[in-house]
GROMACS .gro file of C-alpha atoms in nm:
model
  422
    1UNK     CA    1   9.584   9.171   8.623
    2UNK     CA    2   9.693   9.515   8.543
    3UNK     CA    3   9.393   9.667   8.689
    4UNK     CA    4   9.516   9.556   9.042
    5UNK     CA    5   9.831   9.742   8.990
    6UNK     CA    6   9.675  10.050   8.829
    7UNK     CA    7   9.469  10.084   9.150
    8UNK     CA    8   9.758  10.087   9.371
    9UNK     CA    9   9.877  10.415   9.200
   10UNK     CA   10   9.559  10.606   9.216
   11UNK     CA   11   9.693  10.740   9.552
   12UNK     CA   12   9.859  11.086   9.492
   13UNK     CA   13  10.216  11.098   9.490
   14UNK     CA   14  10.255  10.702   9.457
   15UNK     CA   15  10.399  10.691   9.115
   16UNK     CA   16  10.647  10.970   9.200
   17UNK     CA   17  10.800  10.814   9.529
   18UNK     CA   18  10.802  10.470   9.358
   19UNK     CA   19  10.995  10.570   9.031
   20UNK     CA   20  11.237  10.783   9.240
   21UNK     CA   21  11.280  10.513   9.475
   22UNK     CA   22  11.385  10.287   9.166
   23UNK     CA   23  11.654  10.541   9.058
   24UNK     CA   24  11.800  10.545   9.411
   25UNK     CA   25  11.776  10.169   9.443
   26UNK     CA   26  11.998  10.109   9.122
   27UNK     CA   27  12.334  10.184   9.294
   28UNK     CA   28  12.273   9.875   9.523
   29UNK     CA   29  12.295   9.659   9.229
   30UNK     CA   30  12.600   9.859   9.075
   31UNK     CA   31  12.846   9.918   9.361
   32UNK     CA   32  12.970   9.591   9.438
   33UNK     CA   33  13.027   9.454   9.090
   34UNK     CA   34  13.139   9.809   8.976
   35UNK     CA   35  13.399   9.797   9.246
   36UNK     CA   36  13.537   9.461   9.130
   37UNK     CA   37  13.531   9.536   8.761
   38UNK     CA   38  13.717   9.870   8.833
   39UNK     CA   39  13.974   9.729   9.061
   40UNK     CA   40  14.026   9.422   8.856
   41UNK     CA   41  14.133   9.637   8.560
   42UNK     CA   42  14.309   9.919   8.734
   43UNK     CA   43  14.500   9.700   9.004
   44UNK     CA   44  14.514   9.367   8.803
   45UNK     CA   45  14.386   9.164   9.108
   46UNK     CA   46  14.052   9.009   9.165
   47UNK     CA   47  14.163   8.904   9.517
   48UNK     CA   48  14.202   9.272   9.625
   49UNK     CA   49  13.884   9.383   9.432
   50UNK     CA   50  13.681   9.105   9.594
   51UNK     CA   51  13.805   9.201   9.940
   52UNK     CA   52  13.729   9.568   9.909
   53UNK     CA   53  13.365   9.449   9.771
   54UNK     CA   54  13.316   9.242  10.061
   55UNK     CA   55  13.424   9.532  10.297
   56UNK     CA   56  13.151   9.736  10.156
   57UNK     CA   57  12.889   9.436  10.211
   58UNK     CA   58  12.991   9.398  10.566
   59UNK     CA   59  12.994   9.781  10.635
   60UNK     CA   60  12.638   9.797  10.462
   61UNK     CA   61  12.527   9.518  10.684
   62UNK     CA   62  12.631   9.714  11.012
   63UNK     CA   63  12.553  10.065  10.916
   64UNK     CA   64  12.267  10.014  10.689
   65UNK     CA   65  12.028   9.926  10.985
   66UNK     CA   66  12.138  10.219  11.213
   67UNK     CA   67  12.076  10.459  10.919
   68UNK     CA   68  11.719  10.308  10.900
   69UNK     CA   69  11.668  10.336  11.253
   70UNK     CA   70  11.758  10.699  11.246
   71UNK     CA   71  11.487  10.721  10.952
   72UNK     CA   72  11.233  10.584  11.171
   73UNK     CA   73  11.321  10.810  11.469
   74UNK     CA   74  11.356  11.134  11.265
   75UNK     CA   75  11.183  11.104  10.921
   76UNK     CA   76  11.306  10.993  10.584
   77UNK     CA   77  11.414  11.331  10.414
   78UNK     CA   78  11.608  11.451  10.731
   79UNK     CA   79  11.839  11.128  10.737
   80UNK     CA   80  11.855  11.011  10.378
   81UNK     CA   81  12.011  11.335  10.228
   82UNK     CA   82  12.307  11.352  10.470
   83UNK     CA   83  12.349  10.982  10.450
   84UNK     CA   84  12.374  11.014  10.075
   85UNK     CA   85  12.618  11.291  10.096
   86UNK     CA   86  12.851  11.082  10.291
   87UNK     CA   87  12.811  10.800  10.072
   88UNK     CA   88  12.912  11.025   9.774
   89UNK     CA   89  13.198  11.138   9.954
   90UNK     CA   90  13.328  10.800  10.006
   91UNK     CA   91  13.241  10.699   9.621
   92UNK     CA   92  13.446  11.007   9.531
   93UNK     CA   93  13.765  10.907   9.753
   94UNK     CA   94  13.748  10.550   9.633
   95UNK     CA   95  13.755  10.649   9.260
   96UNK     CA   96  14.029  10.916   9.328
   97UNK     CA   97  14.228  10.649   9.519
   98UNK     CA   98  14.180  10.369   9.266
   99UNK     CA   99  14.278  10.616   8.970
  100UNK     CA  100  14.580  10.764   9.163
  101UNK     CA  101  14.718  10.417   9.267
  102UNK     CA  102  14.688  10.515   9.633
  103UNK     CA  103  14.791  10.248   9.901
  104UNK     CA  104  14.547   9.941   9.902
  105UNK     CA  105  14.433  10.033  10.261
  106UNK     CA  106  14.291  10.340  10.151
  107UNK     CA  107  14.041  10.150   9.902
  108UNK     CA  108  13.918   9.961  10.212
  109UNK     CA  109  13.842  10.274  10.440
  110UNK     CA  110  13.652  10.443  10.151
  111UNK     CA  111  13.456  10.113  10.079
  112UNK     CA  112  13.377  10.112  10.432
  113UNK     CA  113  13.232  10.453  10.441
  114UNK     CA  114  13.010  10.385  10.143
  115UNK     CA  115  12.823  10.138  10.419
  116UNK     CA  116  12.596  10.440  10.506
  117UNK     CA  117  12.418  10.410  10.175
  118UNK     CA  118  12.044  10.470  10.257
  119UNK     CA  119  11.812  10.185  10.198
  120UNK     CA  120  11.541  10.357   9.992
  121UNK     CA  121  11.395  10.012   9.899
  122UNK     CA  122  11.285   9.983  10.252
  123UNK     CA  123  11.158  10.337  10.255
  124UNK     CA  124  10.955  10.297   9.948
  125UNK     CA  125  10.772  10.008  10.108
  126UNK     CA  126  10.717  10.191  10.424
  127UNK     CA  127  10.535  10.474  10.237
  128UNK     CA  128  10.319  10.205  10.071
  129UNK     CA  129  10.249  10.044  10.418
  130UNK     CA  130  10.155  10.398  10.547
  131UNK     CA  131   9.914  10.436  10.230
  132UNK     CA  132   9.773  10.081  10.251
  133UNK     CA  133   9.789   9.970  10.587
  134UNK     CA  134   9.432   9.909  10.644
  135UNK     CA  135   9.395   9.755  10.288
  136UNK     CA  136   9.579   9.427  10.288
  137UNK     CA  137   9.503   9.339   9.902
  138UNK     CA  138   9.616   9.694   9.795
  139UNK     CA  139   9.950   9.647  10.022
  140UNK     CA  140  10.004   9.312   9.871
  141UNK     CA  141   9.990   9.415   9.527
  142UNK     CA  142  10.233   9.730   9.612
  143UNK     CA  143  10.471   9.496   9.776
  144UNK     CA  144  10.468   9.261   9.489
  145UNK     CA  145  10.518   9.571   9.238
  146UNK     CA  146  10.831   9.655   9.439
  147UNK     CA  147  10.958   9.316   9.430
  148UNK     CA  148  10.942   9.312   9.048
  149UNK     CA  149  11.117   9.669   9.069
  150UNK     CA  150  11.386   9.493   9.275
  151UNK     CA  151  11.445   9.233   9.011
  152UNK     CA  152  11.455   9.504   8.744
  153UNK     CA  153  11.703   9.680   8.941
  154UNK     CA  154  11.928   9.365   8.951
  155UNK     CA  155  11.892   9.303   8.573
  156UNK     CA  156  11.969   9.671   8.446
  157UNK     CA  157  12.221   9.755   8.711
  158UNK     CA  158  12.506   9.520   8.661
  159UNK     CA  159  12.464   9.540   8.308
  160UNK     CA  160  12.530   9.927   8.303
  161UNK     CA  161  12.801   9.893   8.556
  162UNK     CA  162  13.010   9.625   8.394
  163UNK     CA  163  12.925   9.739   8.042
  164UNK     CA  164  13.036  10.111   8.122
  165UNK     CA  165  13.351  10.012   8.321
  166UNK     CA  166  13.463   9.778   8.025
  167UNK     CA  167  13.370   9.993   7.726
  168UNK     CA  168  13.430  10.337   7.856
  169UNK     CA  169  13.679  10.379   8.133
  170UNK     CA  170  13.711  10.156   8.469
  171UNK     CA  171  13.540  10.402   8.674
  172UNK     CA  172  13.242  10.472   8.474
  173UNK     CA  173  13.014  10.205   8.622
  174UNK     CA  174  13.083  10.306   9.011
  175UNK     CA  175  13.064  10.682   8.905
  176UNK     CA  176  12.722  10.636   8.732
  177UNK     CA  177  12.615  10.455   9.049
  178UNK     CA  178  12.703  10.746   9.259
  179UNK     CA  179  12.523  10.983   9.004
  180UNK     CA  180  12.199  10.763   9.025
  181UNK     CA  181  12.208  10.770   9.403
  182UNK     CA  182  12.263  11.164   9.423
  183UNK     CA  183  11.986  11.232   9.174
  184UNK     CA  184  11.741  10.953   9.310
  185UNK     CA  185  11.763  11.041   9.694
  186UNK     CA  186  11.723  11.396   9.621
  187UNK     CA  187  11.405  11.328   9.402
  188UNK     CA  188  11.283  11.083   9.652
  189UNK     CA  189  11.349  11.292   9.958
  190UNK     CA  190  11.147  11.581   9.776
  191UNK     CA  191  10.831  11.360   9.776
  192UNK     CA  192  10.731  11.508  10.123
  193UNK     CA  193  10.343  11.461  10.094
  194UNK     CA  194  10.365  11.082  10.099
  195UNK     CA  195  10.652  11.067  10.368
  196UNK     CA  196  10.509  10.851  10.665
  197UNK     CA  197  10.499  11.055  10.993
  198UNK     CA  198  10.733  10.994  11.272
  199UNK     CA  199  10.573  10.791  11.544
  200UNK     CA  200  10.588  10.882  11.874
  201UNK     CA  201  10.697  10.545  11.978
  202UNK     CA  202  11.006  10.571  11.742
  203UNK     CA  203  11.136  10.868  11.949
  204UNK     CA  204  11.159  10.667  12.246
  205UNK     CA  205  11.234  10.326  12.117
  206UNK     CA  206  11.519  10.189  12.334
  207UNK     CA  207  11.602   9.862  12.178
  208UNK     CA  208  11.669   9.774  11.821
  209UNK     CA  209  11.384   9.576  11.635
  210UNK     CA  210  11.653   9.306  11.597
  211UNK     CA  211  11.509   9.156  11.927
  212UNK     CA  212  11.208   9.059  11.759
  213UNK     CA  213  11.209   8.694  11.754
  214UNK     CA  214  11.008   8.659  11.447
  215UNK     CA  215  11.211   8.885  11.245
  216UNK     CA  216  11.509   8.701  11.361
  217UNK     CA  217  11.379   8.397  11.172
  218UNK     CA  218  11.336   8.603  10.860
  219UNK     CA  219  11.676   8.748  10.883
  220UNK     CA  220  11.861   8.398  10.924
  221UNK     CA  221  11.645   8.262  10.638
  222UNK     CA  222  11.751   8.561  10.424
  223UNK     CA  223  12.106   8.490  10.507
  224UNK     CA  224  12.059   8.149  10.341
  225UNK     CA  225  11.862   8.270  10.068
  226UNK     CA  226  12.129   8.548   9.983
  227UNK     CA  227  12.372   8.269   9.972
  228UNK     CA  228  12.182   8.099   9.692
  229UNK     CA  229  12.184   8.423   9.489
  230UNK     CA  230  12.545   8.500   9.543
  231UNK     CA  231  12.655   8.155   9.467
  232UNK     CA  232  12.448   8.099   9.167
  233UNK     CA  233  12.571   8.418   9.006
  234UNK     CA  234  12.932   8.323   9.072
  235UNK     CA  235  12.891   7.959   8.965
  236UNK     CA  236  12.699   8.026   8.664
  237UNK     CA  237  12.953   8.261   8.517
  238UNK     CA  238  13.229   8.013   8.595
  239UNK     CA  239  13.008   7.727   8.421
  240UNK     CA  240  12.953   7.929   8.110
  241UNK     CA  241  13.329   7.989   8.096
  242UNK     CA  242  13.405   7.631   8.128
  243UNK     CA  243  13.178   7.555   7.833
  244UNK     CA  244  13.364   7.808   7.628
  245UNK     CA  245  13.083   8.071   7.627
  246UNK     CA  246  13.108   8.307   7.913
  247UNK     CA  247  12.918   8.598   7.755
  248UNK     CA  248  12.610   8.370   7.772
  249UNK     CA  249  12.611   8.388   8.164
  250UNK     CA  250  12.453   8.732   8.161
  251UNK     CA  251  12.159   8.597   7.946
  252UNK     CA  252  12.114   8.298   8.168
  253UNK     CA  253  12.120   8.511   8.488
  254UNK     CA  254  11.849   8.733   8.333
  255UNK     CA  255  11.637   8.430   8.263
  256UNK     CA  256  11.668   8.367   8.646
  257UNK     CA  257  11.573   8.719   8.709
  258UNK     CA  258  11.282   8.701   8.441
  259UNK     CA  259  11.133   8.405   8.604
  260UNK     CA  260  11.114   8.599   8.941
  261UNK     CA  261  10.970   8.909   8.755
  262UNK     CA  262  10.698   8.721   8.608
  263UNK     CA  263  10.604   8.532   8.921
  264UNK     CA  264  10.612   8.860   9.105
  265UNK     CA  265  10.366   9.006   8.865
  266UNK     CA  266  10.126   8.708   8.891
  267UNK     CA  267  10.166   8.665   9.259
  268UNK     CA  268  10.092   9.038   9.306
  269UNK     CA  269   9.749   9.013   9.115
  270UNK     CA  270   9.641   8.725   9.323
  271UNK     CA  271   9.492   8.750   9.661
  272UNK     CA  272   9.645   8.471   9.881
  273UNK     CA  273   9.460   8.323  10.151
  274UNK     CA  274   9.582   8.111  10.441
  275UNK     CA  275   9.884   8.148  10.702
  276UNK     CA  276  10.160   8.388  10.571
  277UNK     CA  277  10.406   8.192  10.800
  278UNK     CA  278  10.318   7.867  10.603
  279UNK     CA  279  10.337   8.052  10.259
  280UNK     CA  280  10.682   8.180  10.337
  281UNK     CA  281  10.813   7.824  10.455
  282UNK     CA  282  10.661   7.667  10.122
  283UNK     CA  283  10.835   7.939   9.918
  284UNK     CA  284  11.157   7.880  10.094
  285UNK     CA  285  11.106   7.511  10.035
  286UNK     CA  286  11.030   7.543   9.664
  287UNK     CA  287  11.365   7.779   9.632
  288UNK     CA  288  11.565   7.496   9.783
  289UNK     CA  289  11.398   7.222   9.571
  290UNK     CA  290  11.468   7.419   9.248
  291UNK     CA  291  11.827   7.392   9.294
  292UNK     CA  292  11.801   7.000   9.227
  293UNK     CA  293  11.741   7.009   8.842
  294UNK     CA  294  12.020   7.272   8.827
  295UNK     CA  295  12.249   7.044   8.976
  296UNK     CA  296  12.152   6.749   8.774
  297UNK     CA  297  12.182   6.932   8.442
  298UNK     CA  298  12.508   7.090   8.527
  299UNK     CA  299  12.674   6.763   8.594
  300UNK     CA  300  12.471   6.568   8.292
  301UNK     CA  301  12.494   6.809   7.992
  302UNK     CA  302  12.790   6.998   7.847
  303UNK     CA  303  12.862   7.249   7.586
  304UNK     CA  304  12.590   7.478   7.458
  305UNK     CA  305  12.341   7.229   7.546
  306UNK     CA  306  12.421   7.233   7.908
  307UNK     CA  307  12.383   7.623   7.898
  308UNK     CA  308  12.050   7.596   7.752
  309UNK     CA  309  11.947   7.353   8.031
  310UNK     CA  310  12.087   7.553   8.295
  311UNK     CA  311  11.905   7.868   8.162
  312UNK     CA  312  11.568   7.669   8.166
  313UNK     CA  313  11.641   7.551   8.503
  314UNK     CA  314  11.694   7.900   8.642
  315UNK     CA  315  11.403   8.015   8.456
  316UNK     CA  316  11.182   7.766   8.657
  317UNK     CA  317  11.390   7.832   8.991
  318UNK     CA  318  11.324   8.221   8.943
  319UNK     CA  319  10.957   8.145   9.013
  320UNK     CA  320  11.009   8.096   9.388
  321UNK     CA  321  11.210   8.411   9.441
  322UNK     CA  322  10.933   8.700   9.427
  323UNK     CA  323  10.664   8.531   9.619
  324UNK     CA  324  10.879   8.444   9.879
  325UNK     CA  325  11.033   8.775   9.929
  326UNK     CA  326  10.682   8.954   9.883
  327UNK     CA  327  10.566   8.742  10.160
  328UNK     CA  328  10.862   8.795  10.370
  329UNK     CA  329  10.802   9.193  10.354
  330UNK     CA  330  10.439   9.124  10.441
  331UNK     CA  331  10.556   8.945  10.740
  332UNK     CA  332  10.788   9.219  10.836
  333UNK     CA  333  10.494   9.475  10.838
  334UNK     CA  334  10.295   9.247  11.061
  335UNK     CA  335  10.572   9.152  11.292
  336UNK     CA  336  10.740   9.478  11.330
  337UNK     CA  337  10.590   9.791  11.516
  338UNK     CA  338  10.484  10.055  11.267
  339UNK     CA  339  10.736  10.293  11.437
  340UNK     CA  340  11.031  10.056  11.343
  341UNK     CA  341  10.929   9.936  10.999
  342UNK     CA  342  11.204  10.083  10.796
  343UNK     CA  343  11.456   9.951  11.031
  344UNK     CA  344  11.300   9.587  11.014
  345UNK     CA  345  11.292   9.590  10.649
  346UNK     CA  346  11.649   9.702  10.617
  347UNK     CA  347  11.748   9.400  10.848
  348UNK     CA  348  11.621   9.168  10.614
  349UNK     CA  349  11.789   9.311  10.324
  350UNK     CA  350  12.098   9.305  10.555
  351UNK     CA  351  12.080   8.927  10.582
  352UNK     CA  352  12.047   8.899  10.195
  353UNK     CA  353  12.372   9.107  10.148
  354UNK     CA  354  12.567   8.903  10.415
  355UNK     CA  355  12.435   8.586  10.250
  356UNK     CA  356  12.545   8.725   9.896
  357UNK     CA  357  12.890   8.782  10.036
  358UNK     CA  358  12.918   8.420  10.202
  359UNK     CA  359  12.782   8.249   9.917
  360UNK     CA  360  12.976   8.399   9.649
  361UNK     CA  361  13.292   8.327   9.867
  362UNK     CA  362  13.191   7.967   9.927
  363UNK     CA  363  13.114   7.912   9.551
  364UNK     CA  364  13.467   8.064   9.464
  365UNK     CA  365  13.639   7.788   9.676
  366UNK     CA  366  13.432   7.496   9.560
  367UNK     CA  367  13.495   7.618   9.197
  368UNK     CA  368  13.866   7.637   9.247
  369UNK     CA  369  13.866   7.285   9.416
  370UNK     CA  370  13.607   7.086   9.227
  371UNK     CA  371  13.540   7.261   8.920
  372UNK     CA  372  13.243   7.457   8.790
  373UNK     CA  373  12.942   7.216   8.805
  374UNK     CA  374  13.036   7.105   9.145
  375UNK     CA  375  12.983   7.454   9.246
  376UNK     CA  376  12.608   7.422   9.213
  377UNK     CA  377  12.628   7.228   9.550
  378UNK     CA  378  12.677   7.561   9.724
  379UNK     CA  379  12.324   7.708   9.644
  380UNK     CA  380  12.155   7.370   9.704
  381UNK     CA  381  12.323   7.325  10.070
  382UNK     CA  382  12.220   7.710  10.119
  383UNK     CA  383  11.871   7.622  10.025
  384UNK     CA  384  11.881   7.328  10.279
  385UNK     CA  385  11.986   7.562  10.556
  386UNK     CA  386  11.729   7.811  10.462
  387UNK     CA  387  11.450   7.521  10.471
  388UNK     CA  388  11.591   7.429  10.828
  389UNK     CA  389  11.594   7.784  10.955
  390UNK     CA  390  11.239   7.849  10.828
  391UNK     CA  391  11.094   7.523  10.963
  392UNK     CA  392  11.281   7.572  11.318
  393UNK     CA  393  11.138   7.935  11.319
  394UNK     CA  394  10.766   7.852  11.206
  395UNK     CA  395  10.656   7.869  11.566
  396UNK     CA  396  10.804   8.188  11.639
  397UNK     CA  397  10.650   8.334  11.306
  398UNK     CA  398  10.291   8.202  11.392
  399UNK     CA  399  10.318   8.341  11.746
  400UNK     CA  400  10.437   8.676  11.627
  401UNK     CA  401  10.147   8.699  11.398
  402UNK     CA  402   9.909   8.570  11.644
  403UNK     CA  403  10.029   8.862  11.890
  404UNK     CA  404  10.002   9.128  11.611
  405UNK     CA  405   9.635   9.037  11.548
  406UNK     CA  406   9.406   9.361  11.575
  407UNK     CA  407   9.260   9.400  11.938
  408UNK     CA  408   8.942   9.563  12.064
  409UNK     CA  409   9.013   9.891  12.250
  410UNK     CA  410   8.777  10.050  12.505
  411UNK     CA  411   8.625  10.282  12.235
  412UNK     CA  412   8.509   9.968  12.035
  413UNK     CA  413   8.754  10.065  11.745
  414UNK     CA  414   9.019   9.814  11.638
  415UNK     CA  415   9.385   9.902  11.672
  416UNK     CA  416   9.706   9.720  11.585
  417UNK     CA  417   9.933   9.654  11.898
  418UNK     CA  418  10.210   9.904  11.925
  419UNK     CA  419  10.461   9.618  12.017
  420UNK     CA  420  10.456   9.218  11.953
  421UNK     CA  421  10.634   8.926  12.086
  422UNK     CA  422  11.015   8.973  12.116
   0.00000   0.00000   0.00000
């Protein structure tokens, strides 16, 4: 199994761009929770903290794909360094306003400015695609590895952010996120030998890749998937608090991420055959069905036994996450023109971010109205919506994959079409 992963790093520079990509990705998992933890302590209001964090999520959903579109047109290093500098400026502004007790509206302005944070996760995957575009097995393993790295980010990042903010000073978590972003982006941008070249088609691309019908299916499904992620996190914390063991919630959520990590490692060593569209649908279906045991144990078992049961259910539920996300990224690589790959991958993460914001908000309303255990109906409902979106769009995905099949050109060589069904 490990030999599969060793092989992808035989390419010169691959370890460097992947490791620096990890550092520059950590802030994505630290900023939202860092804002909530900081402002809830400094302002004494979870309401304001949540709205400022949601402002960041919405801003990133709007601005993130546009930054990635510029990356496709002008190259990674030329765009991500200025984008990072703007983000750091907004972080500093937010920290100062929070510390100096500036009016609340200033917090929203600087949080919105942080939305230009570059999506280095998409750019790392674009580099893997450039290296292994003609070797589907190697590319599958590389995407699997990056899915595991993503899970590691979402295990380590929140722990660092919350731990520093509560034990050192309130701004410490968000401050460290800014440091990681600056250092990580500068190191990542310095890896010029592995940077994908700018495609000529990207210079003249008029329409956004969002018009790709297959990508639209993935984005809609990812909104539902993000709602699962956001709601499970909020409900699990509330459920643990209701059982009198709130600190245990971090361990339970880590089990969920662990299940995904392990599944991603195993899936990356396999060579899956058959339709990618069908594999994606089955992954989304399994993700939805895995919410059923969670619902049952949350309502049936209480106390520390209930927490153990919820942890076990989430460990199993995590198995569906990485394989589904890995397959989705492979679908993006096939459906989207190479000249717009970074933008395409960023749109999927944008869908996840919007879903997380919606899911966490919906979970909070249900918990306040009906209790923590009832909150697990939210991820189940989100899972059902995800299944319906994936099922309704299955034909689009299949048509897009068919259009993206290699075609013969007059010289007798095989090329991938420049564009696919939109």
